[in-house]
JSON list of C-alpha atoms in Angstrom, two decimals:
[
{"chain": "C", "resi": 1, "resn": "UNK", "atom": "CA", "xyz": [34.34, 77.32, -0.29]},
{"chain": "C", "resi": 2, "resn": "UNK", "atom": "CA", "xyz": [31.09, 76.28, 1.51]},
{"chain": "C", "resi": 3, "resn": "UNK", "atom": "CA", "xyz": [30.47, 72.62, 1.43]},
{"chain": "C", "resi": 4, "resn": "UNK", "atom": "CA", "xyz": [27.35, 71.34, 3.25]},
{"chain": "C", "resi": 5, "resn": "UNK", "atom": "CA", "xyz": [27.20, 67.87, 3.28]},
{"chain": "C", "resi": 6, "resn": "UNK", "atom": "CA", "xyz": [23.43, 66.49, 4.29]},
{"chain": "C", "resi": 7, "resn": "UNK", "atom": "CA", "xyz": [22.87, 62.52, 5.82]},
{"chain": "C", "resi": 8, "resn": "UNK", "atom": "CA", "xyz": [20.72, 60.55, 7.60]},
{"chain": "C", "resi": 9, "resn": "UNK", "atom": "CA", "xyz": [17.56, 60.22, 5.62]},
{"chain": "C", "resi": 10, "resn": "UNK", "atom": "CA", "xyz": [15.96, 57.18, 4.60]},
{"chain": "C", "resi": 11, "resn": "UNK", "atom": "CA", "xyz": [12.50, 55.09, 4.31]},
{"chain": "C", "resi": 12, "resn": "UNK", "atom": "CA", "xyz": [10.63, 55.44, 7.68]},
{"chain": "C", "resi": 13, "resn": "UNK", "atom": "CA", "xyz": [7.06, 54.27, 9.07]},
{"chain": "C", "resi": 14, "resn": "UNK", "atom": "CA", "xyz": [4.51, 57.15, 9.56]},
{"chain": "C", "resi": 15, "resn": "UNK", "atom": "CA", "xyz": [4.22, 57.78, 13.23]},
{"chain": "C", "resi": 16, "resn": "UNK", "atom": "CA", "xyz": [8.38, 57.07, 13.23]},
{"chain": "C", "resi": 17, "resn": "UNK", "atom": "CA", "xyz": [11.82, 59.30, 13.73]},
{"chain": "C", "resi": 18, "resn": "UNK", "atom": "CA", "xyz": [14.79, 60.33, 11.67]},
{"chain": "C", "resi": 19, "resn": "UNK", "atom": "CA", "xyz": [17.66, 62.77, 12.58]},
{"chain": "C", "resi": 20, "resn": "UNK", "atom": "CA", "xyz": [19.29, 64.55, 9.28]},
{"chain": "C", "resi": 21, "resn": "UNK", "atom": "CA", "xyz": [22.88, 66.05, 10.22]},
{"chain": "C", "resi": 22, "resn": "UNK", "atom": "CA", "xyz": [24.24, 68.66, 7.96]},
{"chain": "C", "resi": 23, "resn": "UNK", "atom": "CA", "xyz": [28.48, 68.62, 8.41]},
{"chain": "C", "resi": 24, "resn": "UNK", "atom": "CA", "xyz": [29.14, 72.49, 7.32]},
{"chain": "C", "resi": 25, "resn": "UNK", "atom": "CA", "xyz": [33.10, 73.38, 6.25]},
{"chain": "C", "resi": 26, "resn": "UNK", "atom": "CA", "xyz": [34.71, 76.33, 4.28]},
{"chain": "C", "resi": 27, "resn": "UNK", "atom": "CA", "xyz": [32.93, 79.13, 6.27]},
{"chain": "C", "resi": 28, "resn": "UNK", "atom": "CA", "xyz": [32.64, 80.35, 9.85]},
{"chain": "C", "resi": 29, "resn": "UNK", "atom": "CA", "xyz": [29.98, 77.98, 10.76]},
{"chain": "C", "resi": 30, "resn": "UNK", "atom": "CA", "xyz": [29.22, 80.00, 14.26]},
{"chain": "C", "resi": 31, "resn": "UNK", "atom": "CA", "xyz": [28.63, 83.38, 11.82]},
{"chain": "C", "resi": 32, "resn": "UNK", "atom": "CA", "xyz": [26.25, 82.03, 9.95]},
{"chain": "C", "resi": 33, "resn": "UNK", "atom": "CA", "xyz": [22.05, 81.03, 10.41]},
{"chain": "C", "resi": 34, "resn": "UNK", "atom": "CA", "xyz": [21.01, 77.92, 9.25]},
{"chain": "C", "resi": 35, "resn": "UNK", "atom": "CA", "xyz": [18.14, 76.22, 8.33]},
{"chain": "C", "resi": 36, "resn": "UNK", "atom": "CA", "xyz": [16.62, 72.83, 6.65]},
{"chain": "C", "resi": 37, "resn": "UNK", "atom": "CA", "xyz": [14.20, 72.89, 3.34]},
{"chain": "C", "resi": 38, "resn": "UNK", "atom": "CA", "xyz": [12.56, 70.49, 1.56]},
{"chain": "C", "resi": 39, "resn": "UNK", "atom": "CA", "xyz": [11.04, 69.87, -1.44]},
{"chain": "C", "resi": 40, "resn": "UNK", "atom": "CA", "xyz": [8.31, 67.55, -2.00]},
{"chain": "C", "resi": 41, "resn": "UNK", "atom": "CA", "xyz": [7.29, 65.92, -5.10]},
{"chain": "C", "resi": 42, "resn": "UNK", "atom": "CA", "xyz": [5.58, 68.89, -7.60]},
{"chain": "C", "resi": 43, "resn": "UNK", "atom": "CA", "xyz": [5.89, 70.99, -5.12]},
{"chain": "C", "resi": 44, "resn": "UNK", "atom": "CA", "xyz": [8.76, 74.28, -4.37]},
{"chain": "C", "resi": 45, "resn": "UNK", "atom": "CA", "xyz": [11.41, 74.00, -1.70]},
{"chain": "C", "resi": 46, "resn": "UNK", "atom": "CA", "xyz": [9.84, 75.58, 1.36]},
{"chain": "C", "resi": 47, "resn": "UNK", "atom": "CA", "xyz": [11.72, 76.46, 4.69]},
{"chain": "C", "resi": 48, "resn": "UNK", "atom": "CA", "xyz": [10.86, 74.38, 7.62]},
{"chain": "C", "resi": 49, "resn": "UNK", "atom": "CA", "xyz": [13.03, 75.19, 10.50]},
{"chain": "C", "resi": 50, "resn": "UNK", "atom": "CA", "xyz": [15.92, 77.79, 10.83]},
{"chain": "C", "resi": 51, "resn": "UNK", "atom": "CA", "xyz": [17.79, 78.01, 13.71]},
{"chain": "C", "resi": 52, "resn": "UNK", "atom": "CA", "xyz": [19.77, 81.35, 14.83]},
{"chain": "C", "resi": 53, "resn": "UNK", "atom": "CA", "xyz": [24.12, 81.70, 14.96]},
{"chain": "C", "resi": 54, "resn": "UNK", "atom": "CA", "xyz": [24.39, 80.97, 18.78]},
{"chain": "C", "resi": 55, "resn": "UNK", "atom": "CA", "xyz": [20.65, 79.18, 18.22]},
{"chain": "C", "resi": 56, "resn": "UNK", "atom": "CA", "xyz": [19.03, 82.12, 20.17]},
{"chain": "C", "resi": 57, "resn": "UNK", "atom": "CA", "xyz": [15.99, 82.10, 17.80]},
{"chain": "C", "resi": 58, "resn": "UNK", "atom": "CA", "xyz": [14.30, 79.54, 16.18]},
{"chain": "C", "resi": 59, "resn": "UNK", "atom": "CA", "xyz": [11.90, 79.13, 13.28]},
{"chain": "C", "resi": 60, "resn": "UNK", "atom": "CA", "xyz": [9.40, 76.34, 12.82]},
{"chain": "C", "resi": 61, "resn": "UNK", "atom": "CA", "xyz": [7.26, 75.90, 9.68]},
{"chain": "C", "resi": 62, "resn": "UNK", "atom": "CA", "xyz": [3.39, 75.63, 11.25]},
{"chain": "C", "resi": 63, "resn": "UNK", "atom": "CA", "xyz": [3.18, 71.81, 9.63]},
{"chain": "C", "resi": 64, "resn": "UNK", "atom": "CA", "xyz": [6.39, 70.84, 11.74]},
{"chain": "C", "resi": 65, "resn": "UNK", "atom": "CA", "xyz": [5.62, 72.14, 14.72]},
{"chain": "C", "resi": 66, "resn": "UNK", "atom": "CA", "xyz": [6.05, 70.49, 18.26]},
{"chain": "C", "resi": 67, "resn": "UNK", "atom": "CA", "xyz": [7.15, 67.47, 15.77]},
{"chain": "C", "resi": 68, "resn": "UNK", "atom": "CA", "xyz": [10.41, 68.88, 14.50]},
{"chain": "C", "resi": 69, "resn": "UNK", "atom": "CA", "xyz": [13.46, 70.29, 16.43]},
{"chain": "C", "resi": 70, "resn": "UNK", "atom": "CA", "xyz": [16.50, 71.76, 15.21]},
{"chain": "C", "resi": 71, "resn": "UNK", "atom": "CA", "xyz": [19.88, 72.40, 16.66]},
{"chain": "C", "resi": 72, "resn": "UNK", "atom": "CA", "xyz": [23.57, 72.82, 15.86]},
{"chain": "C", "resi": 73, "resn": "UNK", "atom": "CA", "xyz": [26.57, 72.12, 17.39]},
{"chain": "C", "resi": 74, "resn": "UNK", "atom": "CA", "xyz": [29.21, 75.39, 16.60]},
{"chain": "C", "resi": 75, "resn": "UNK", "atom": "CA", "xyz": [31.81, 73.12, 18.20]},
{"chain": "C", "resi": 76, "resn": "UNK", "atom": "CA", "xyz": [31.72, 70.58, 15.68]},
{"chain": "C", "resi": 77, "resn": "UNK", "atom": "CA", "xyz": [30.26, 72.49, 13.07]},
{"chain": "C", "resi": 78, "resn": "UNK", "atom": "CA", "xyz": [27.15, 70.57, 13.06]},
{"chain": "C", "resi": 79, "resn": "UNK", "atom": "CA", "xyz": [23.50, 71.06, 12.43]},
{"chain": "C", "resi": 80, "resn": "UNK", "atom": "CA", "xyz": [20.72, 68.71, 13.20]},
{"chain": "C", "resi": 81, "resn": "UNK", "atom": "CA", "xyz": [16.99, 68.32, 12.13]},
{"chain": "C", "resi": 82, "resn": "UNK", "atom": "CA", "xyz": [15.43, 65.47, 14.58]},
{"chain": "C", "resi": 83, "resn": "UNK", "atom": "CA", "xyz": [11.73, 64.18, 13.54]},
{"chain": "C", "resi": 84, "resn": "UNK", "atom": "CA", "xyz": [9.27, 62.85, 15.14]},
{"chain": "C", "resi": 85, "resn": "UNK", "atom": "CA", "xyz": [5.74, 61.37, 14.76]},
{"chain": "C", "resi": 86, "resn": "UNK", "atom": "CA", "xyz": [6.46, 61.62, 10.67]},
{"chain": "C", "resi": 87, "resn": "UNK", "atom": "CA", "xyz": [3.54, 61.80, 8.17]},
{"chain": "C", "resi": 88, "resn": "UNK", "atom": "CA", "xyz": [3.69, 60.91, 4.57]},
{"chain": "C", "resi": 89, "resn": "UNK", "atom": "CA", "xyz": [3.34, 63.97, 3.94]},
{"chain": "C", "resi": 90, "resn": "UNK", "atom": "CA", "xyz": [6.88, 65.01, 5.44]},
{"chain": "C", "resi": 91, "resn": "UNK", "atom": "CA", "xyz": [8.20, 62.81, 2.34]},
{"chain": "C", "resi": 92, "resn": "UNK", "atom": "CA", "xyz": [11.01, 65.31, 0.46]},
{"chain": "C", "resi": 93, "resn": "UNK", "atom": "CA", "xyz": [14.32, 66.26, -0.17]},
{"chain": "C", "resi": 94, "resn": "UNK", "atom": "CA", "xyz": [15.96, 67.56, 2.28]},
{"chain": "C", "resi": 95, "resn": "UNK", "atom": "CA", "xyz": [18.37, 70.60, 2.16]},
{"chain": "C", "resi": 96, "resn": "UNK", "atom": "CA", "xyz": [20.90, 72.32, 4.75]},
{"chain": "C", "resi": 97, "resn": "UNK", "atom": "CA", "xyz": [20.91, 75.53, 4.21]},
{"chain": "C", "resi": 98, "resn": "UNK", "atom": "CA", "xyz": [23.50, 78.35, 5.42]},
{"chain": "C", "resi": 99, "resn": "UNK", "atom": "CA", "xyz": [23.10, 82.31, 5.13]},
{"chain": "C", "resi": 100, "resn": "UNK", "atom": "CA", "xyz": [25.30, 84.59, 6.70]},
{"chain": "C", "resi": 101, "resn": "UNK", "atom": "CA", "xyz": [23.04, 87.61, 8.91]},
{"chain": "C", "resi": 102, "resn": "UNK", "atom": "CA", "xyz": [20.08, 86.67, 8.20]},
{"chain": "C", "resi": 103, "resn": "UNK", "atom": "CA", "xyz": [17.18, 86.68, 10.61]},
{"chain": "C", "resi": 104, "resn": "UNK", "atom": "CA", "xyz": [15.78, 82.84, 11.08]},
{"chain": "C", "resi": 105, "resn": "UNK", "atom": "CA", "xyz": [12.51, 84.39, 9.59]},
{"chain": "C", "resi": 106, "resn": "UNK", "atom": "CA", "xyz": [13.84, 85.68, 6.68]},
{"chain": "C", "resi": 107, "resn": "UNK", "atom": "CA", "xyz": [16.08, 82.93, 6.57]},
{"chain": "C", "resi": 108, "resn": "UNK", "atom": "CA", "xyz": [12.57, 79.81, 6.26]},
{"chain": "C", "resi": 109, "resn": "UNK", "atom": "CA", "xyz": [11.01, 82.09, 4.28]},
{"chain": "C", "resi": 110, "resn": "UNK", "atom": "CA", "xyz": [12.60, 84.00, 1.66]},
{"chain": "C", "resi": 111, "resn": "UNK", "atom": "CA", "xyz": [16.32, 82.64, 1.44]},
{"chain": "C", "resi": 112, "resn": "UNK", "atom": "CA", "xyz": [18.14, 85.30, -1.22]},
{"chain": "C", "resi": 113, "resn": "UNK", "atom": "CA", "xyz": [21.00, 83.98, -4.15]},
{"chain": "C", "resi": 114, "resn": "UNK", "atom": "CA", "xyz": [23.57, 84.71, -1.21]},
{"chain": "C", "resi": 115, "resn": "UNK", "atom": "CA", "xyz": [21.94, 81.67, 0.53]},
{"chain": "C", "resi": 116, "resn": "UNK", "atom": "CA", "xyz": [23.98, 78.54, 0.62]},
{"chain": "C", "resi": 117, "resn": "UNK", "atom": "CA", "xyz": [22.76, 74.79, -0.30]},
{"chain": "C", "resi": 118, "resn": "UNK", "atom": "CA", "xyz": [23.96, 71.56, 0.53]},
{"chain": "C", "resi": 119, "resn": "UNK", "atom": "CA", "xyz": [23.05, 68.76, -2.06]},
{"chain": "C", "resi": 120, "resn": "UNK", "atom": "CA", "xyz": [20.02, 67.17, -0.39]},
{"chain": "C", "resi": 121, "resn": "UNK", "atom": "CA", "xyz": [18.91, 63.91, 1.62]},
{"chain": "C", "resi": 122, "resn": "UNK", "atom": "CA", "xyz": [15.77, 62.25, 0.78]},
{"chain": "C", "resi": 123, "resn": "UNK", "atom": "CA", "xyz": [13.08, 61.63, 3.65]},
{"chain": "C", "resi": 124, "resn": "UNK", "atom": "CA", "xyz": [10.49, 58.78, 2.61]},
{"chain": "C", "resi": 125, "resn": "UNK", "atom": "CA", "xyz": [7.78, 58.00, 4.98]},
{"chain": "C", "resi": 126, "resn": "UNK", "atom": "CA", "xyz": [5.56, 55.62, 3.94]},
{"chain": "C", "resi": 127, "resn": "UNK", "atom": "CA", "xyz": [3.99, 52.06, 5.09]}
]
């Protein structure tokens, strides 16, 4: 069974950092792409940064850009989101996502019913 287990958000300062970890088990974590959402108040879920099996490709939503970086560790069956320079407007929920073959593109963009959630971590920046 496919447990993704999201931590490390919290209240932050605009212009401040915050690392969410995702700790994957139940599936071959090295198999699989996976990605982080969130989903701001009123708003959908939208893909911000998906990160390839062996983390050959990357995907970065144009509003995270050069702030954001993902990466994973397939030893520990670990993903990672680290932010920098946050905005208010990077205030959401914050999902781990995990999809097995898909393109990272694909992946941000249009995950399918096959695509796996974790349970969230909220991100709150704000003075």
């Amino acid at each position: 069974q496919v447990q993704l287990v999201e931590s490390g958000g919290g209240l932050v300062q605009p212009g401040g950092s915050l690392t969410l970890s995702c700790a994957a088990s139940g599936f071959p974590f090295g198999s699989y792409a996976m990605g982080w959402f969130r989903q701001a108040p009123g708003k959908e879920r939208e893909g911000i940064s998906c990160v390839s099996n062996f983390a050959y490709s990357t995907y970065y939503a144009d509003a995270v850009k050069g702030r954001f970086t993902i990466s994973r560790d397939n030893a520990k069956n670990m993903l990672y989101l680290r932010m920098n320079h946050l905005k208010p407007e990077d205030t959401g929920l914050y999902y781990c996502a995990a999809d097995l073959g898909a393109p990272v593109t694909r992946l941000c963009q249009n995950p399918t019913p096959t695509t796996n959630w974790g349970q969230g971590t909220q991100v709150t920046v704000s003075s």
